[in-house]
PDB file of C-alpha atoms in Angstrom:
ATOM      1  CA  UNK A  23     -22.444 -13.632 -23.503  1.00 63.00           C
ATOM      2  CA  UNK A  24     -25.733 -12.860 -21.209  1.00 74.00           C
ATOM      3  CA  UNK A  25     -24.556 -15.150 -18.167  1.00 94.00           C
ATOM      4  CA  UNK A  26     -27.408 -14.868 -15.904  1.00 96.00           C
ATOM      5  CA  UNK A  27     -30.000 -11.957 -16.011  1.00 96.00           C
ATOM      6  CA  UNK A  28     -32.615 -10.449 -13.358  1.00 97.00           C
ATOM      7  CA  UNK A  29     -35.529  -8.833 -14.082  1.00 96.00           C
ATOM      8  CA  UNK A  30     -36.682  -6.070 -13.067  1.00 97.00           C
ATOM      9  CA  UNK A  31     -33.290  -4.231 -12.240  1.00 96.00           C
ATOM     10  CA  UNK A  32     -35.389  -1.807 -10.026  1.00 96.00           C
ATOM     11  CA  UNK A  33     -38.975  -2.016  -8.551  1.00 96.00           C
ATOM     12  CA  UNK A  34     -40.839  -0.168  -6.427  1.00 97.00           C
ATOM     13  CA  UNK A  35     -43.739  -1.778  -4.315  1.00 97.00           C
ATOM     14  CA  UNK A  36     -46.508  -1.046  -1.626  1.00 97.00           C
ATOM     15  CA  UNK A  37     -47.152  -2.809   1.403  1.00 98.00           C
ATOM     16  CA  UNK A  38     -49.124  -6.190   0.872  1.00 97.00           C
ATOM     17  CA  UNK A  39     -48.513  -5.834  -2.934  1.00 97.00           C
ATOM     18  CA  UNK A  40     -47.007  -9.160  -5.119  1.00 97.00           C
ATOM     19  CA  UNK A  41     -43.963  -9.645  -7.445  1.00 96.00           C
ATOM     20  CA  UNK A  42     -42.112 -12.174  -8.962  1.00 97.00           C
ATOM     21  CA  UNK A  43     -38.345 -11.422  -9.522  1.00 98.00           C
ATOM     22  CA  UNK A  44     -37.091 -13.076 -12.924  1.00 97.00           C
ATOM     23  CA  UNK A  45     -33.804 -14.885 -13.613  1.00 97.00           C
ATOM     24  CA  UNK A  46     -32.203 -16.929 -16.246  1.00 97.00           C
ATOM     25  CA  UNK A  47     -29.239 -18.256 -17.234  1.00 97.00           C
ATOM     26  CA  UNK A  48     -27.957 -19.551 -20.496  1.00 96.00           C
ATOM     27  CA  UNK A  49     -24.919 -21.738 -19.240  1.00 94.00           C
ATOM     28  CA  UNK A  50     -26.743 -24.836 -18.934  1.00 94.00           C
ATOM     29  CA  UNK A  51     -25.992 -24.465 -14.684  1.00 94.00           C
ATOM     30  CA  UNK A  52     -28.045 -27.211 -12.938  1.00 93.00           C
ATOM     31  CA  UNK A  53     -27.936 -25.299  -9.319  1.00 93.00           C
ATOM     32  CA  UNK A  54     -29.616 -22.013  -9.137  1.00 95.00           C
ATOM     33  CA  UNK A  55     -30.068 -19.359  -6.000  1.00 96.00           C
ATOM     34  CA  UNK A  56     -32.097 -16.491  -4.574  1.00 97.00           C
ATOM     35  CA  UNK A  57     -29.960 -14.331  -2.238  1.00 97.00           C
ATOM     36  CA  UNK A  58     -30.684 -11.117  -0.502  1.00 97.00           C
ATOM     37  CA  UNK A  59     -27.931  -8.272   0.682  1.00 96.00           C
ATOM     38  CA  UNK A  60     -28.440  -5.875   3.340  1.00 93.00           C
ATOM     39  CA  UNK A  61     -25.984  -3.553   4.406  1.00 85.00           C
ATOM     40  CA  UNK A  62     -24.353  -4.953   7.790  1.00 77.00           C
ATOM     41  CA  UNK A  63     -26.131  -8.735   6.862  1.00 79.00           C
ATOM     42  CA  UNK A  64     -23.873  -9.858   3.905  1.00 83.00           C
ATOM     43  CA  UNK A  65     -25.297 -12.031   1.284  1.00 93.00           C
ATOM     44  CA  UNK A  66     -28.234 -14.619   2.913  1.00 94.00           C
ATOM     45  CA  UNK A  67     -29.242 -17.675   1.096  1.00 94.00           C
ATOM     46  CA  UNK A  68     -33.285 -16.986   0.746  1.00 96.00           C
ATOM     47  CA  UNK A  69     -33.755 -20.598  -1.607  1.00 96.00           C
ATOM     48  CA  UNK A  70     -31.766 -22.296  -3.947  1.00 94.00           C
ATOM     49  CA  UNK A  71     -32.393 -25.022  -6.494  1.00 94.00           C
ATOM     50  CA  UNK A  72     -29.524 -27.828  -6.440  1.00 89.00           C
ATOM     51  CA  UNK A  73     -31.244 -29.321  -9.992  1.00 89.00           C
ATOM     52  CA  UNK A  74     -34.244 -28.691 -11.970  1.00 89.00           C
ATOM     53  CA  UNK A  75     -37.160 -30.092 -10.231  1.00 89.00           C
ATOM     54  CA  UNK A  76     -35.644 -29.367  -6.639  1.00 93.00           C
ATOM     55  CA  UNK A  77     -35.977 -26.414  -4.950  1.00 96.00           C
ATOM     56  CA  UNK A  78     -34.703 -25.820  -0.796  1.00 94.00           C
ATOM     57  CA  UNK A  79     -35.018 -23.089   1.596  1.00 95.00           C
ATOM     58  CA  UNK A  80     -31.900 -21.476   2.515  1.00 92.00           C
ATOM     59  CA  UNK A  81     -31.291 -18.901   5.865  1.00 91.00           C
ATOM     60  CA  UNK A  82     -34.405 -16.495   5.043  1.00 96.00           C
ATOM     61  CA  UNK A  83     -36.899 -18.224   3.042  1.00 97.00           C
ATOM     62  CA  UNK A  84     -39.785 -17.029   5.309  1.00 97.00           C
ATOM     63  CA  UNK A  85     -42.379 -14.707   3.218  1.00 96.00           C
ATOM     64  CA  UNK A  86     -40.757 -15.874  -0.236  1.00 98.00           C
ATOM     65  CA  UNK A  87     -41.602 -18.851  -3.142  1.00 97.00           C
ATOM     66  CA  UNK A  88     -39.750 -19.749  -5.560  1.00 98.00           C
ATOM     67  CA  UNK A  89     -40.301 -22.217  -8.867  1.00 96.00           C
ATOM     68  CA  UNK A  90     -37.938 -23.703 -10.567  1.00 95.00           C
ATOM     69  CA  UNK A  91     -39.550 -23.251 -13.820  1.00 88.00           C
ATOM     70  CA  UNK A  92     -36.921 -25.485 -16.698  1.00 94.00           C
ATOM     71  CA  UNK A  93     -33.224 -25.745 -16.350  1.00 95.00           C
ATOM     72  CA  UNK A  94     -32.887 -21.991 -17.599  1.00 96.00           C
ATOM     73  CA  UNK A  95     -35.556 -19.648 -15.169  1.00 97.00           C
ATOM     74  CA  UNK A  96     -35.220 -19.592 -11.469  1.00 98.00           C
ATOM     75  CA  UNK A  97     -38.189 -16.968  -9.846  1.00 97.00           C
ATOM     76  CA  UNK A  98     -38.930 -15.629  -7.030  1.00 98.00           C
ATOM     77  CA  UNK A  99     -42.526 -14.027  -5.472  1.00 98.00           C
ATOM     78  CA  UNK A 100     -43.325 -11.900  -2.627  1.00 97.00           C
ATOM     79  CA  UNK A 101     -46.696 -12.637  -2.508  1.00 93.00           C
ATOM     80  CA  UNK A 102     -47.501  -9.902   0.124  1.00 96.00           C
ATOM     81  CA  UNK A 103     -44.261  -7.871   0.415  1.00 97.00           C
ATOM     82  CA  UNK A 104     -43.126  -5.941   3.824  1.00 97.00           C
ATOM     83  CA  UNK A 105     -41.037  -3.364   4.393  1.00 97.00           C
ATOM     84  CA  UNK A 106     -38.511  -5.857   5.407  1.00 96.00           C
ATOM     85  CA  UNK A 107     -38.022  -6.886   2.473  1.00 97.00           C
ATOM     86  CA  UNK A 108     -36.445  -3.797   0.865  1.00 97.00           C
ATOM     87  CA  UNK A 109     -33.149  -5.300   0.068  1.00 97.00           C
ATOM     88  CA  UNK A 110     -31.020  -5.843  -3.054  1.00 97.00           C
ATOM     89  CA  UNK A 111     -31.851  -9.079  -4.059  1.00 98.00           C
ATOM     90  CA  UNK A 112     -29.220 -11.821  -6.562  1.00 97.00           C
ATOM     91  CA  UNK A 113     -29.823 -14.302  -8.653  1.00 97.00           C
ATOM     92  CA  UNK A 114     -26.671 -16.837  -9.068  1.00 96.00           C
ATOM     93  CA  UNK A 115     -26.098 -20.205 -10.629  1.00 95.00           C
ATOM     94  CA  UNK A 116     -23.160 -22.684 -10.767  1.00 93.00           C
ATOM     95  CA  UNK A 117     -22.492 -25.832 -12.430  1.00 86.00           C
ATOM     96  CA  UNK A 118     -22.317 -28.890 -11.049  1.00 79.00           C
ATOM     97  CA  UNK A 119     -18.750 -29.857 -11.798  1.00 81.00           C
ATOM     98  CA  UNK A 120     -16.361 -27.346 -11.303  1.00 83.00           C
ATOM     99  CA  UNK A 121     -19.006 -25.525  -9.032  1.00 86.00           C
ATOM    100  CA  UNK A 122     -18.229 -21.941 -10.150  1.00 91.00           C
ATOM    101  CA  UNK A 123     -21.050 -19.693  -9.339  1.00 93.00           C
ATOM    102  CA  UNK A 124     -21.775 -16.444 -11.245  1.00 95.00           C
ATOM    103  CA  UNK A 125     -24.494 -14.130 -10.339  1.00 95.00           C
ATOM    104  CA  UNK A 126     -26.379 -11.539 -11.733  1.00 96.00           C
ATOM    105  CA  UNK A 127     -26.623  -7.827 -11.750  1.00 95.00           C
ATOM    106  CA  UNK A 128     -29.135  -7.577  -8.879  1.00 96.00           C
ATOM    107  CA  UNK A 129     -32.625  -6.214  -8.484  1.00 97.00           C
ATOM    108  CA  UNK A 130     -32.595  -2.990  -5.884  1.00 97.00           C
ATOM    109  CA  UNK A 131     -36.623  -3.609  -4.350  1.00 97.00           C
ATOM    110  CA  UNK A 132     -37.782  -0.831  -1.630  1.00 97.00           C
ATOM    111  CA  UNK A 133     -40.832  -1.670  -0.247  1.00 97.00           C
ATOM    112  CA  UNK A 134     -42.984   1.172   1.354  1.00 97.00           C
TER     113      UNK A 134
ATOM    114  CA  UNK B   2     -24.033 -24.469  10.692  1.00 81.00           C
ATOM    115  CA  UNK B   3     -21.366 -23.235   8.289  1.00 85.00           C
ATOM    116  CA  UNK B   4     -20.284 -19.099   9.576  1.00 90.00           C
ATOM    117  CA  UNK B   5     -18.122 -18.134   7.316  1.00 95.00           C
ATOM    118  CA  UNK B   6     -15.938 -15.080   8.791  1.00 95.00           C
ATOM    119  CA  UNK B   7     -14.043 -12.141   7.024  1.00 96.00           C
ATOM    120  CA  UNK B   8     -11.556  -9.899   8.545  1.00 92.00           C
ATOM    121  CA  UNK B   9     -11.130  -7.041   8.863  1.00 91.00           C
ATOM    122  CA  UNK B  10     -14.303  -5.860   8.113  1.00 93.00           C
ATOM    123  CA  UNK B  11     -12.426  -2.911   5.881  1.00 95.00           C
ATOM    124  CA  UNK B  12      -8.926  -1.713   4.864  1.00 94.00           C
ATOM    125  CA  UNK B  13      -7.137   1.229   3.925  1.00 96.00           C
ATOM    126  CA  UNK B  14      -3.792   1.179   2.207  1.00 96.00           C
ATOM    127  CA  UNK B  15      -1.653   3.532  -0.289  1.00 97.00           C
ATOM    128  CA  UNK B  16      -1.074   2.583  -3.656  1.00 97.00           C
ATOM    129  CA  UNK B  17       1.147  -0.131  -4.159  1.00 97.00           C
ATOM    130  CA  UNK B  18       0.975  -1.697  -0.798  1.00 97.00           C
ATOM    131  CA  UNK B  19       0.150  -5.502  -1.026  1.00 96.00           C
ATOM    132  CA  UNK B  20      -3.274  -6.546  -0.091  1.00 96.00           C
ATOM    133  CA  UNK B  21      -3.730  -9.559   2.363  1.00 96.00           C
ATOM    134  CA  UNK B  22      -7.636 -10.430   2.592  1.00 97.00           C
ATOM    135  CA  UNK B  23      -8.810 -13.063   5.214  1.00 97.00           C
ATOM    136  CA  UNK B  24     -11.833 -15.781   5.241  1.00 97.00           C
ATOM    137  CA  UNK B  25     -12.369 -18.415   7.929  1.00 97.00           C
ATOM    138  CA  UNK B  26     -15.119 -20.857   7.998  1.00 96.00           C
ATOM    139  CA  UNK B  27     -16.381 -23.043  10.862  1.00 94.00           C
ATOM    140  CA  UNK B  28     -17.345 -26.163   9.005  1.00 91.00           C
ATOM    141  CA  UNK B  29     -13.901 -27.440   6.960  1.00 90.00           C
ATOM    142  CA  UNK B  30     -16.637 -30.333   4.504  1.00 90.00           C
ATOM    143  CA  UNK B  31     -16.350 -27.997   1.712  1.00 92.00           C
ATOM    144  CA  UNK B  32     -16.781 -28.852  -1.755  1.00 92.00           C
ATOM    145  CA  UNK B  33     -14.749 -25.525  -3.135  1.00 94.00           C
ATOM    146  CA  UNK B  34     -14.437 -21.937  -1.736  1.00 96.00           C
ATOM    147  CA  UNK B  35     -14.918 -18.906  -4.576  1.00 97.00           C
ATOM    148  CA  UNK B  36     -13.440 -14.876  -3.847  1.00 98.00           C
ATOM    149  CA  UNK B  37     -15.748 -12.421  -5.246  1.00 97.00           C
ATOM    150  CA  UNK B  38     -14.992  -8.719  -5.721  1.00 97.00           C
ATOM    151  CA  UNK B  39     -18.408  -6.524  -5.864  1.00 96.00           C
ATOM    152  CA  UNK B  40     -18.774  -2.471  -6.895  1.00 95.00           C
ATOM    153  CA  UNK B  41     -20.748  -0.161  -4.803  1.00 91.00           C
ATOM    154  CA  UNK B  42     -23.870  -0.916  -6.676  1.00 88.00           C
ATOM    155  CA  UNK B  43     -23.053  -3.935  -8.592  1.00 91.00           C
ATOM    156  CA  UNK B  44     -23.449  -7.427  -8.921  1.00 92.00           C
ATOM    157  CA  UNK B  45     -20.241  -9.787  -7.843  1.00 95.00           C
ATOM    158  CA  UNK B  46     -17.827 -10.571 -10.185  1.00 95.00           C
ATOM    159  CA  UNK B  47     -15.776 -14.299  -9.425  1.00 95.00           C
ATOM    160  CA  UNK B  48     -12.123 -14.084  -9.218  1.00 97.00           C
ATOM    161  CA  UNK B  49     -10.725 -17.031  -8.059  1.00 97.00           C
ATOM    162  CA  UNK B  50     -11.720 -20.727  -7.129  1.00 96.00           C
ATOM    163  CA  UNK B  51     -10.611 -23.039  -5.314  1.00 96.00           C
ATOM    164  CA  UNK B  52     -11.657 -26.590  -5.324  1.00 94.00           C
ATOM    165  CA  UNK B  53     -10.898 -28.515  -1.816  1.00 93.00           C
ATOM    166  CA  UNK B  54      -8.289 -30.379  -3.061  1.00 93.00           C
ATOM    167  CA  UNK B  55      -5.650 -27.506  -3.719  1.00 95.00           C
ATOM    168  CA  UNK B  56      -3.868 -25.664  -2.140  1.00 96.00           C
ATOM    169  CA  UNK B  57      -3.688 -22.270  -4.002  1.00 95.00           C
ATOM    170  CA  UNK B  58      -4.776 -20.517  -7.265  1.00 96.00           C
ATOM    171  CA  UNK B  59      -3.288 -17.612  -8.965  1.00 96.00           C
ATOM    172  CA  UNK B  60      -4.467 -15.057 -11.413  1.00 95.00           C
ATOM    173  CA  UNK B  61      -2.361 -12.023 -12.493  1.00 96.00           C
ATOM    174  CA  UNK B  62      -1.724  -9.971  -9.418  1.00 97.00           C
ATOM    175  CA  UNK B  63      -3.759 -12.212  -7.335  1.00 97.00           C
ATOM    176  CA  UNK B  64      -2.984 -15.376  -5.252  1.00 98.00           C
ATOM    177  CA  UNK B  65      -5.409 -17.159  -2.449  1.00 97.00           C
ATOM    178  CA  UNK B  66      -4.571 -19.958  -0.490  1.00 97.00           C
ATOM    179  CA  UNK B  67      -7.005 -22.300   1.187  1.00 97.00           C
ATOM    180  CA  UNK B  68      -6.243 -24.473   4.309  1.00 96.00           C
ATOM    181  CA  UNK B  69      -9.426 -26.811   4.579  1.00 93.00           C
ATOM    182  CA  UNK B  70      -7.953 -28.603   8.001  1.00 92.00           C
ATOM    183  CA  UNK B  71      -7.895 -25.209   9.470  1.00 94.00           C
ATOM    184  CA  UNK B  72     -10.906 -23.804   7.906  1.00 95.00           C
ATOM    185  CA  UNK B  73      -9.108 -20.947   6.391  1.00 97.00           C
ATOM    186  CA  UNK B  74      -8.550 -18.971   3.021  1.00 97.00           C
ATOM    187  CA  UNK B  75      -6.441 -15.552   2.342  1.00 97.00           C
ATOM    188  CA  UNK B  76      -6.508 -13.788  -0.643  1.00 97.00           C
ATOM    189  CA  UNK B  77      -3.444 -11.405  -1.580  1.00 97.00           C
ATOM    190  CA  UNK B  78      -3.362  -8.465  -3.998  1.00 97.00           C
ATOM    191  CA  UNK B  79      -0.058  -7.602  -4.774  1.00 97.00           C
ATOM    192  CA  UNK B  80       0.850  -3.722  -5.537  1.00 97.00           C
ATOM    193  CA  UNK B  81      -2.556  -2.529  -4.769  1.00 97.00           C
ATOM    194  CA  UNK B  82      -3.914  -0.071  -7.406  1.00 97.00           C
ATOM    195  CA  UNK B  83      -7.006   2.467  -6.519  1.00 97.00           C
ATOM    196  CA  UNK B  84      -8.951  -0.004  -9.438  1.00 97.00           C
ATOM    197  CA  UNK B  85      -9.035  -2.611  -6.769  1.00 97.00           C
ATOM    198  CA  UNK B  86     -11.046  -0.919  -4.160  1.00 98.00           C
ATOM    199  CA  UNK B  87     -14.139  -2.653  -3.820  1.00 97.00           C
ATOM    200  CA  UNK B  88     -15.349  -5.033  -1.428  1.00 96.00           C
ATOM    201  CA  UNK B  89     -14.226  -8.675  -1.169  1.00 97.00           C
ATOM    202  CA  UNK B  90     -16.003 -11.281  -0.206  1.00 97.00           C
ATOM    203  CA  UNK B  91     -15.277 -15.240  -0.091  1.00 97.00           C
ATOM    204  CA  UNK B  92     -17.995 -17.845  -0.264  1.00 96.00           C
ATOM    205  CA  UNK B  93     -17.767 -21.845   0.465  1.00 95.00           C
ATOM    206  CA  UNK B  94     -20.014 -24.530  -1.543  1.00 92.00           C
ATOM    207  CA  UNK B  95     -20.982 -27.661   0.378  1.00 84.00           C
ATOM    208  CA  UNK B  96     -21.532 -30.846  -0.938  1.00 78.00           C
ATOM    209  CA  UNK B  97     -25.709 -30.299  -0.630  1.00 75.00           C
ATOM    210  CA  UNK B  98     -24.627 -27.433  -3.474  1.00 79.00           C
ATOM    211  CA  UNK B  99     -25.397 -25.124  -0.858  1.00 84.00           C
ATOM    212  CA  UNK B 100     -23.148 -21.510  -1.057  1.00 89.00           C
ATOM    213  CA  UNK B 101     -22.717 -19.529   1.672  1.00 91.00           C
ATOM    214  CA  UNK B 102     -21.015 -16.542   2.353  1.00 94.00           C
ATOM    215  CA  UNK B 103     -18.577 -14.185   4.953  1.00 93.00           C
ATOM    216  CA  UNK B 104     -19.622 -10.744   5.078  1.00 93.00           C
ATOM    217  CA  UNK B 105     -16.878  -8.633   3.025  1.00 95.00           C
ATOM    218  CA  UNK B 106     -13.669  -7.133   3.431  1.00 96.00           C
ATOM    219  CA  UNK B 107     -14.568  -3.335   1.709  1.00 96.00           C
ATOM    220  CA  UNK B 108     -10.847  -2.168   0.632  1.00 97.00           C
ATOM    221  CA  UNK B 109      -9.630   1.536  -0.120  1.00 97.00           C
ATOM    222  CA  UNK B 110      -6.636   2.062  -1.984  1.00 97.00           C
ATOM    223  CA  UNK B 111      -5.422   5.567  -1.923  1.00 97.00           C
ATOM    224  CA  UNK B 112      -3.700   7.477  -4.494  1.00 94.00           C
TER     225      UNK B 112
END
């Protein structure tokens, strides 16, 4: 009973380096998101994919991509990360119906 | 813009105290509105829903209302147990699928 999953769990970067943050889900969700959480800031919507084949910016997209790879994968890149970017960063996805969203354990990134 | 507004900001209460946990939001177009509980260090676990329609859901020890007209929600623990310190947030889904959410209620139960 996976729910949805985030790779890495932990990463550690360098100024101007790239990653791509991994998630899936295996509940057959159409709408995926990318959120970050910084202490004080809550939870801010960085993109989010209402179906496969769409994909919108939310509050913070600025510095981040995202593809919307099948119904499943959701990713996210830095493609030249900043120190500002050191957050805890979740994956979430909900179904269209019902519109329960479940999220996933989180990847912690530091930048330095 | 939908700001989506928890207070207090944190709580302190002894054990079995009941628990009463407050969300406003600005815009009341919601599609449903979701309470989350999340660990220090942990992902967010869903513990109740509400679609826009009702009124109220229940489960177990917990109960939260919504009030769409008045753009509010309040989620109530009842007899309080140091297992339920955490922090609390609510979240509202718009018709554009969109979710956004309040900043957390962090609650301490004390023995």
């Amino acid at each position: 009973n996976a729910g949805v999953t985030q790779t890495p769990k932990f990463q550690v970067l360098k100024t101007g380096q790239s990653m791509t943050l991994q998630c899936a889900q295996d509940m057959n969700h159409n709408s995926m998101y990318w959120y970050r959480q910084d202490p004080g800031m809550g939870l801010r919507l960085i993109y989010y994919s209402a179906s496969e084949g769409t994909t919108d910016k939310g509050e913070v997209p600025n510095g981040y991509n995202v593809s919307r790879l099948n119904k499943r994968e959701f990713s996210l890149r830095l493609e030249s990360a900043a120190p500002s970017q050191t957050s805890v960063y979740f994956c979430a996805s909900s179904e269209r119906t019902r519109g329960e969203a479940f999220f996933g354990q989180g990847t912690r990134l530091t930048v330095v | 813009k939908q700001e989506v507004t928890q207070i207090p900001a944190a709580l302190s209460v002894p054990e079995g105290e009941n628990l009463v946990l407050n969300c406003s939001f600005t815009d009341s177009a919601i599609y449903n509105l979701q309470w989350f509980r999340q660990d220090p260090g942990k992902g967010l676990t869903s513990l109740l829903l509400i679609q826009s329609s009702q009124r109220e859901q229940t489960s177990g020890r917990l109960n939260a209302s919504l009030d769409k007209s008045s753009g509010r929600s309040t989620l109530y623990i009842a007899a309080s147990q140091p297992g339920d310190s955490a922090t609390y947030l609510c979240a509202v889904r718009h018709g554009d699928y969109k979710l956004s959410f309040g900043a957390g209620t962090t609650v301490t139960v004390r023995a």
